[in-house]
Short mmCIF file of C-alpha atoms in Angstrom, two decimals:
data_model
loop_
_atom_site.label_atom_id
_atom_site.label_comp_id
_atom_site.label_asym_id
_atom_site.label_seq_id
_atom_site.Cartn_x
_atom_site.Cartn_y
_atom_site.Cartn_z
CA MET F 284 12.25 10.09 -15.07
CA THR F 285 10.57 8.45 -18.02
CA VAL F 286 7.09 7.86 -16.58
CA CYS F 287 4.61 10.19 -14.85
CA ILE F 288 1.25 9.93 -13.14
CA VAL F 289 -1.10 12.31 -14.96
CA GLY F 290 -4.51 11.46 -13.48
CA TRP F 291 -6.11 9.38 -10.76
CA ALA F 292 -9.25 8.27 -8.96
CA HIS F 293 -9.99 6.66 -5.61
CA THR F 294 -13.21 5.32 -4.05
CA PRO F 295 -13.78 5.54 -0.32
CA PHE F 296 -12.52 2.40 1.43
CA GLY F 297 -14.77 0.44 3.76
CA LYS F 298 -17.85 -1.75 3.61
CA LEU F 299 -19.28 -0.62 0.28
CA GLN F 300 -22.71 -2.18 0.11
CA GLY F 301 -24.24 -2.40 -3.33
CA GLU F 302 -20.84 -2.28 -5.04
CA THR F 303 -19.23 -5.15 -6.94
CA VAL F 304 -15.74 -5.77 -8.25
CA GLU F 305 -17.01 -4.68 -11.66
CA SER F 306 -18.70 -1.48 -10.47
CA LEU F 307 -15.64 -0.45 -8.45
CA ILE F 308 -13.33 -1.06 -11.42
CA THR F 309 -15.44 0.82 -13.93
CA THR F 310 -16.04 3.79 -11.62
CA VAL F 311 -12.37 4.52 -10.98
CA ALA F 312 -11.32 3.75 -14.56
CA ARG F 313 -13.71 6.38 -15.92
CA GLN F 314 -12.82 8.91 -13.23
CA ALA F 315 -9.06 8.49 -13.70
CA MET F 316 -9.30 9.07 -17.45
CA ASP F 317 -11.49 12.13 -16.85
CA HIS F 318 -9.06 13.47 -14.26
CA ALA F 319 -6.18 13.05 -16.71
CA GLY F 320 -8.14 14.75 -19.48
CA MET F 321 -7.77 11.65 -21.68
CA GLY F 322 -10.23 9.44 -23.47
CA PRO F 323 -10.32 5.67 -23.92
CA GLU F 324 -8.81 6.09 -27.38
CA ASP F 325 -5.64 7.49 -25.74
CA VAL F 326 -5.02 4.37 -23.63
CA ASP F 327 -2.50 1.95 -25.13
CA GLU F 328 -2.56 -0.68 -22.38
CA ILE F 329 -4.46 -1.56 -19.19
CA VAL F 330 -3.14 -3.33 -16.09
CA LEU F 331 -5.47 -4.53 -13.33
CA GLY F 332 -4.30 -5.46 -9.84
CA HIS F 333 -6.75 -7.90 -8.24
CA PHE F 334 -5.64 -10.41 -5.59
CA ASN F 335 -8.98 -12.26 -5.29
CA ALA F 336 -7.90 -15.62 -3.73
CA GLY F 337 -11.57 -16.46 -3.24
CA PHE F 338 -13.02 -13.05 -2.32
CA SER F 339 -14.78 -12.77 -5.70
CA ALA F 340 -16.67 -15.52 -7.52
CA GLN F 341 -15.87 -13.73 -10.77
CA ASP F 342 -12.32 -14.48 -11.82
CA PHE F 343 -10.59 -13.50 -15.11
CA THR F 344 -11.34 -9.89 -14.17
CA ALA F 345 -8.90 -8.05 -16.46
CA SER F 346 -11.49 -7.51 -19.17
CA LEU F 347 -13.95 -6.00 -16.71
CA VAL F 348 -12.01 -2.75 -17.11
CA LEU F 349 -13.32 -2.59 -20.69
CA GLN F 350 -16.83 -2.27 -19.21
CA ALA F 351 -15.91 1.29 -18.27
CA ASP F 352 -16.24 2.39 -21.90
CA ASP F 353 -16.92 0.43 -25.09
CA ARG F 354 -14.11 2.36 -26.77
CA LEU F 355 -11.61 0.43 -24.63
CA ARG F 356 -12.46 -2.71 -26.60
CA PHE F 357 -9.39 -4.48 -28.04
CA THR F 358 -6.99 -2.63 -25.70
CA PRO F 359 -4.34 -5.05 -24.34
CA THR F 360 -5.33 -5.78 -20.75
CA THR F 361 -3.63 -7.93 -18.11
CA ARG F 362 -4.41 -8.82 -14.51
CA VAL F 363 -1.47 -9.17 -12.12
CA GLU F 364 -1.19 -10.52 -8.57
CA ASN F 365 1.55 -10.33 -5.94
CA ALA F 366 -0.32 -10.77 -2.65
CA CYS F 367 -0.82 -7.52 -0.71
CA ALA F 368 1.55 -5.78 -3.13
CA THR F 369 -0.72 -6.57 -6.07
CA GLY F 370 -1.52 -2.89 -6.67
CA SER F 371 2.15 -1.94 -6.85
CA ALA F 372 2.80 -4.90 -9.14
CA ALA F 373 0.21 -3.41 -11.51
CA VAL F 374 1.89 0.00 -11.27
CA ARG F 375 5.28 -1.51 -12.06
CA GLN F 376 3.89 -3.44 -15.01
CA GLY F 377 2.51 -0.19 -16.43
CA ILE F 378 5.81 1.61 -15.91
CA ARG F 379 7.74 -1.15 -17.64
CA ALA F 380 5.41 -1.11 -20.64
CA ILE F 381 6.12 2.60 -21.11
CA GLU F 382 9.85 2.25 -20.49
CA ALA F 383 9.96 -0.51 -23.11
CA LYS F 384 8.19 1.87 -25.53
CA ALA F 385 5.41 -0.68 -25.91
CA ALA F 386 2.91 1.94 -24.71
CA ARG F 387 2.70 5.69 -24.35
CA VAL F 388 -0.27 5.78 -21.96
CA VAL F 389 -1.27 3.05 -19.50
CA LEU F 390 -4.37 2.84 -17.31
CA VAL F 391 -3.65 1.08 -13.98
CA VAL F 392 -6.50 -0.11 -11.73
CA GLY F 393 -6.43 -1.85 -8.34
CA VAL F 394 -9.50 -3.41 -6.73
CA GLU F 395 -10.72 -5.75 -4.00
CA LYS F 396 -14.16 -6.56 -2.57
CA MET F 397 -13.58 -8.30 0.76
CA THR F 398 -16.47 -7.52 3.10
CA ASP F 399 -18.95 -9.88 1.45
CA THR F 400 -16.78 -12.76 2.70
CA ALA F 401 -17.36 -14.37 6.11
CA GLY F 402 -14.67 -13.72 8.73
CA PRO F 403 -13.16 -17.22 8.83
CA ASP F 404 -12.98 -17.28 5.03
CA VAL F 405 -11.25 -13.88 5.01
CA GLY F 406 -8.53 -15.37 7.18
CA ARG F 407 -8.17 -18.45 4.99
CA ASN F 408 -8.06 -16.39 1.79
CA LEU F 409 -5.35 -14.07 3.10
CA LEU F 410 -3.30 -16.95 4.49
CA ARG F 411 -2.87 -18.18 0.93
CA ALA F 412 -0.22 -15.46 0.67
CA SER F 413 1.92 -17.40 3.16
CA TYR F 414 3.94 -20.57 2.59
CA LEU F 415 1.17 -23.07 3.24
CA ALA F 416 3.51 -26.06 3.58
CA GLU F 417 4.91 -24.56 6.79
CA GLU F 418 2.56 -21.74 7.79
CA GLY F 419 -0.83 -22.89 6.55
CA GLU F 420 -2.11 -24.03 9.96
CA THR F 421 -1.31 -20.76 11.75
CA PRO F 422 -4.22 -19.94 14.08
CA GLY F 423 -5.74 -16.56 13.28
CA GLY F 424 -4.53 -16.45 9.67
CA PHE F 425 -2.21 -13.59 8.77
CA ALA F 426 -2.92 -11.88 12.08
CA GLY F 427 -1.53 -15.02 13.68
CA VAL F 428 1.57 -14.85 11.46
CA PHE F 429 2.28 -11.26 12.49
CA GLY F 430 1.37 -12.05 16.09
CA ARG F 431 4.20 -14.58 16.08
CA ILE F 432 6.52 -12.00 14.52
CA ALA F 433 5.59 -9.49 17.25
CA ASP F 434 6.23 -12.13 19.94
CA ALA F 435 9.64 -12.91 18.43
CA TYR F 436 10.51 -9.22 18.13
CA PHE F 437 9.57 -8.62 21.77
CA GLN F 438 11.69 -11.59 22.85
CA ARG F 439 14.69 -10.25 20.95
CA HIS F 440 14.34 -6.52 21.64
CA GLY F 441 12.02 -6.18 24.64
CA ASP F 442 8.32 -5.42 25.01
CA GLN F 443 7.45 -2.70 22.49
CA ALA F 444 3.71 -2.45 23.14
CA ASP F 445 4.02 1.26 23.91
CA ALA F 446 5.56 1.93 20.49
CA LEU F 447 2.93 -0.15 18.69
CA ALA F 448 0.19 1.84 20.39
CA ARG F 449 1.89 5.10 19.36
CA ILE F 450 1.96 3.90 15.73
CA ALA F 451 -1.71 2.92 15.83
CA ALA F 452 -2.73 6.20 17.47
CA LYS F 453 -0.69 8.22 14.95
CA ASN F 454 -2.27 6.56 11.96
CA HIS F 455 -5.80 6.87 13.32
CA ARG F 456 -5.18 10.54 14.09
CA ASN F 457 -3.94 11.09 10.55
CA GLY F 458 -6.92 9.23 9.10
CA VAL F 459 -9.39 11.71 10.59
CA GLY F 460 -8.57 14.18 7.83
CA ASN F 461 -8.83 11.65 5.00
CA PRO F 462 -12.35 11.57 3.52
CA LEU F 463 -11.51 8.28 1.77
CA ALA F 464 -10.53 6.46 4.98
CA GLN F 465 -12.53 3.58 6.41
CA ILE F 466 -12.11 4.79 10.01
CA ARG F 467 -12.04 8.55 10.62
CA LYS F 468 -11.80 8.55 14.39
CA ASN F 469 -8.95 9.68 16.63
CA LEU F 470 -8.82 6.67 18.94
CA GLY F 471 -6.01 8.06 21.06
CA TYR F 472 -2.95 6.44 22.56
CA ASP F 473 -4.64 5.23 25.77
CA PHE F 474 -7.33 3.33 23.88
CA CYS F 475 -4.78 1.76 21.50
CA ARG F 476 -2.49 0.79 24.39
CA ALA F 477 -5.02 -0.87 26.68
CA GLU F 478 -6.57 -4.28 26.16
CA SER F 479 -10.33 -3.90 26.50
CA GLU F 480 -13.63 -5.35 25.37
CA LYS F 481 -13.55 -2.96 22.40
CA ASN F 482 -9.84 -3.54 21.77
CA PRO F 483 -9.21 -7.22 22.50
CA ILE F 484 -6.07 -9.24 21.87
CA VAL F 485 -6.20 -10.73 18.35
CA ALA F 486 -2.95 -12.69 18.13
CA GLY F 487 0.23 -12.70 20.21
CA PRO F 488 0.59 -9.19 21.68
CA LEU F 489 -1.40 -7.61 18.83
CA LYS F 490 -4.71 -6.01 19.69
CA ARG F 491 -7.48 -5.05 17.30
CA THR F 492 -5.99 -1.56 16.92
CA ASP F 493 -2.73 -3.16 15.74
CA CYS F 494 -4.43 -4.81 12.75
CA SER F 495 -5.51 -3.33 9.42
CA LEU F 496 -9.07 -3.57 8.24
CA VAL F 497 -11.11 -5.83 5.97
CA SER F 498 -12.09 -3.45 3.19
CA ASP F 499 -13.71 -2.87 -0.17
CA GLY F 500 -12.37 -0.29 -2.57
CA ALA F 501 -10.61 0.62 -5.79
CA ALA F 502 -8.10 3.14 -7.07
CA ALA F 503 -6.81 3.94 -10.55
CA MET F 504 -4.29 6.13 -12.24
CA VAL F 505 -3.16 7.06 -15.72
CA LEU F 506 0.56 6.73 -16.49
CA ALA F 507 2.17 8.53 -19.41
CA GLU F 508 5.65 8.82 -20.79
CA THR F 509 7.23 12.08 -19.70
CA ALA F 510 7.13 13.93 -23.03
CA THR F 511 3.37 13.37 -23.18
CA ALA F 512 2.93 14.13 -19.48
CA LEU F 513 4.52 17.56 -19.77
CA GLY F 514 1.64 18.59 -22.02
CA MET F 515 -0.97 17.42 -19.50
CA ARG F 516 -2.69 19.20 -16.62
CA ARG F 517 -0.38 17.63 -14.04
CA ALA F 518 2.68 15.39 -14.02
CA VAL F 519 4.04 13.50 -10.99
CA ALA F 520 7.19 11.66 -12.01
CA PHE F 521 8.69 8.39 -10.84
CA ARG F 522 12.25 9.15 -9.76
CA ALA F 523 12.54 5.47 -8.83
CA ASN F 524 10.48 2.30 -8.89
CA GLU F 525 12.09 -0.87 -7.57
CA GLN F 526 10.92 -4.40 -6.86
CA VAL F 527 12.70 -6.98 -4.70
CA GLN F 528 11.29 -10.49 -4.24
CA ASP F 529 12.40 -12.63 -1.28
CA PHE F 530 11.89 -16.27 -0.29
CA LEU F 531 8.29 -17.20 0.56
CA PRO F 532 9.05 -19.52 3.53
CA MET F 533 9.76 -17.51 6.65
CA SER F 534 12.05 -20.34 7.76
CA LYS F 535 14.56 -19.32 5.09
CA ARG F 536 14.93 -15.75 6.40
CA ASP F 537 15.24 -13.62 9.50
CA VAL F 538 11.66 -12.34 9.48
CA LEU F 539 12.50 -9.64 12.01
CA ARG F 540 14.80 -7.89 9.55
CA PHE F 541 12.56 -7.39 6.47
CA GLU F 542 15.67 -7.70 4.31
CA GLY F 543 13.70 -7.49 1.06
CA CYS F 544 12.21 -4.20 2.21
CA ALA F 545 15.67 -2.89 3.10
CA GLU F 546 17.07 -3.91 -0.28
CA ALA F 547 14.20 -2.30 -2.17
CA TRP F 548 14.64 0.96 -0.27
CA ALA F 549 18.41 0.94 -0.84
CA ARG F 550 18.00 0.38 -4.59
CA ALA F 551 15.30 3.05 -4.91
CA LEU F 552 17.27 5.72 -3.08
CA VAL F 553 20.35 5.02 -5.20
CA ALA F 554 18.25 5.18 -8.38
CA ALA F 555 16.64 8.45 -7.26
CA ARG F 556 20.00 9.88 -6.11
CA LEU F 557 18.49 10.77 -2.75
CA ARG F 558 18.87 10.12 0.96
CA LEU F 559 15.95 9.05 3.12
CA ASP F 560 15.91 12.43 4.85
CA ASP F 561 15.38 14.14 1.50
CA LEU F 562 11.85 12.75 1.39
CA SER F 563 8.91 14.89 2.51
CA PHE F 564 6.87 11.91 3.72
CA VAL F 565 6.47 8.15 3.33
CA GLU F 566 3.41 5.96 2.81
CA THR F 567 4.37 2.55 4.17
CA HIS F 568 2.66 -0.82 4.50
CA ASP F 569 1.24 -0.96 8.03
CA CYS F 570 -0.85 -4.11 7.64
CA PHE F 571 0.00 -4.54 11.33
CA THR F 572 1.70 -2.02 13.60
CA ILE F 573 4.64 -4.38 14.11
CA ALA F 574 5.20 -4.24 10.35
CA GLU F 575 5.48 -0.44 10.39
CA LEU F 576 7.87 -0.64 13.33
CA ILE F 577 10.19 -3.08 11.54
CA GLU F 578 9.91 -1.04 8.33
CA TYR F 579 11.38 1.97 10.18
CA GLU F 580 14.49 -0.14 10.65
CA ALA F 581 14.47 -1.58 7.13
CA MET F 582 14.17 1.82 5.46
CA GLY F 583 17.05 3.16 7.55
CA LEU F 584 15.33 5.42 10.09
CA ALA F 585 16.75 3.30 12.91
CA ARG F 586 19.17 0.47 13.51
CA PRO F 587 17.74 -3.05 14.03
CA GLY F 588 15.90 -3.23 17.33
CA GLU F 589 15.63 0.56 17.70
CA GLY F 590 12.48 1.26 15.68
CA ALA F 591 10.45 1.78 18.85
CA ARG F 592 12.47 4.88 19.69
CA ILE F 593 11.48 6.44 16.36
CA ALA F 594 7.80 5.94 17.20
CA LEU F 595 8.05 7.01 20.84
CA GLU F 596 9.95 10.19 19.97
CA GLY F 597 7.28 11.16 17.43
CA GLN F 598 9.76 11.25 14.55
CA THR F 599 7.17 9.81 12.11
CA GLU F 600 4.26 12.00 13.12
CA MET F 601 3.04 14.97 11.11
CA GLY F 602 5.59 17.69 11.70
CA GLY F 603 8.24 15.15 12.72
CA ARG F 604 11.51 14.19 11.06
CA LEU F 605 9.75 12.09 8.40
CA PRO F 606 5.94 11.89 8.47
CA VAL F 607 4.84 8.30 7.83
CA ASN F 608 1.34 7.46 6.61
CA PRO F 609 -0.22 10.93 6.56
CA SER F 610 -3.18 9.24 4.83
CA GLY F 611 -3.86 7.16 7.95
CA GLY F 612 -2.15 4.16 6.39
CA LEU F 613 -3.73 0.77 5.97
CA LYS F 614 -4.58 0.96 9.67
CA ALA F 615 -7.13 3.77 9.31
CA LYS F 616 -7.60 4.06 5.55
CA GLY F 617 -8.32 0.37 4.99
CA HIS F 618 -6.63 -2.44 3.09
CA PRO F 619 -8.57 -3.80 0.08
CA VAL F 620 -5.64 -5.95 -0.95
CA GLY F 621 -5.51 -5.47 -4.73
CA ALA F 622 -6.20 -1.74 -4.47
CA THR F 623 -3.73 -0.86 -1.71
CA GLY F 624 -0.59 -0.28 -3.79
CA VAL F 625 -2.43 1.85 -6.34
CA SER F 626 -4.04 3.80 -3.49
CA MET F 627 -0.66 4.54 -1.92
CA HIS F 628 0.59 5.97 -5.22
CA VAL F 629 -2.59 7.99 -5.80
CA LEU F 630 -2.59 9.53 -2.33
CA SER F 631 1.12 10.35 -2.61
CA ALA F 632 0.54 12.01 -6.00
CA MET F 633 -2.31 14.00 -4.47
CA GLN F 634 0.08 15.23 -1.78
CA LEU F 635 2.67 16.36 -4.30
CA ALA F 636 0.05 18.03 -6.48
CA GLY F 637 -1.36 19.96 -3.53
CA GLU F 638 -4.68 18.11 -3.71
CA ALA F 639 -4.51 16.17 -0.42
CA GLY F 640 -6.64 18.54 1.65
CA ALA F 641 -6.52 18.04 5.42
CA ILE F 642 -3.92 15.25 5.22
CA GLY F 643 -1.52 17.41 3.23
CA VAL F 644 2.11 17.58 4.29
CA PRO F 645 3.14 21.24 3.94
CA ASN F 646 5.43 21.96 0.99
CA ALA F 647 5.80 18.28 0.09
CA THR F 648 8.18 17.77 -2.84
CA LEU F 649 9.30 14.12 -2.65
CA ALA F 650 7.30 11.04 -1.65
CA GLY F 651 8.47 7.56 -0.72
CA ILE F 652 6.13 4.57 -0.98
CA PHE F 653 6.65 1.04 0.37
CA ASN F 654 4.11 -1.70 -0.38
CA MET F 655 4.72 -5.34 0.47
CA GLY F 656 3.14 -8.71 -0.17
CA GLY F 657 3.35 -11.41 2.47
CA VAL F 658 5.94 -11.00 5.20
CA ALA F 659 8.32 -8.77 3.22
CA VAL F 660 8.27 -11.25 0.32
CA ALA F 661 7.13 -8.93 -2.49
CA ASN F 662 8.70 -5.53 -1.86
CA TYR F 663 8.04 -2.41 -3.95
CA VAL F 664 9.46 1.06 -3.36
CA SER F 665 8.63 4.14 -5.44
CA VAL F 666 9.96 7.67 -5.14
CA LEU F 667 7.73 10.36 -6.63
CA GLU F 668 8.37 14.01 -7.50
CA ARG F 669 6.03 16.55 -9.03
CA LEU F 670 7.13 17.97 -12.40
CA LYS F 671 4.09 20.21 -12.97
#
């Protein structure tokens, strides 16, 4: 455990009128340093996660972090991108800088401003994270991609609409207690299960309640090498941090297996010397409810084709075998693409530090995080444990 999270910040997610990419970045950068009890002069390196892909006219955004404080001038700063796992890519870059002894303290920021973009353009921008040569004409953008995956899953394993509705209802119920969440309303299973004017079919069998939200938001955290972290106010350590990259074309893989996700989880649990059931909770990438269902199987909660049982039995609800997405997940919390991975780490650290409020998992000691880009193409798993 060579790297710890020692401070963090998180804006609300949603339609943040009056905010810009720059204002979101600078707000969380300042707040994270304050929360860590560190100044700009303590930061050795900065990593920004920002997907963009057309959402922001301003590109080359890495140096916008320096706008948070003039004393950050001349600090090495890099922007990274790995589709919807962009935030976790930034986290991993910060970890690797510390592990390589190139930095002692790293400021990591994730950001996206999506709601200023017209609906059709949102779809086109997100679809750039698919393999355009084969998937670029998919109706409905990424919702269409996952609609096809849900159709294929149903054909192979039977209609699982009941399980998808249970996942959606669980995450919305969890999101009620999260003051940072975009939607804080307990929609209930019946609403999520039924097609209606307010919950129409979006793509394939997926309804609106099966799809994550178009969001604005930012999150940031300060990473420090462990010797430094032990002298700080708080220290949440990385017991594992693994990345697995898979083929981009879905035609080269069995997209119902999320094999990259499974490999990342297997590597992380070996590195952490843990079993899945040792974890107190998991924050996983529920961009669509079918993704969370398949992730149950990939992480090892169920055998292939049996993920629905996990949902229907309530095993992933608060108080269940392994609570999944106590924050409300992307489904309720929101999904500003570049910020999502950083957000998942921040909210997990808050849990372990006893600062999660109404979404707190009682006596949480170990957190698992899975963040993915594309259809299980970029796969990141972290395991966190509080040191102090």
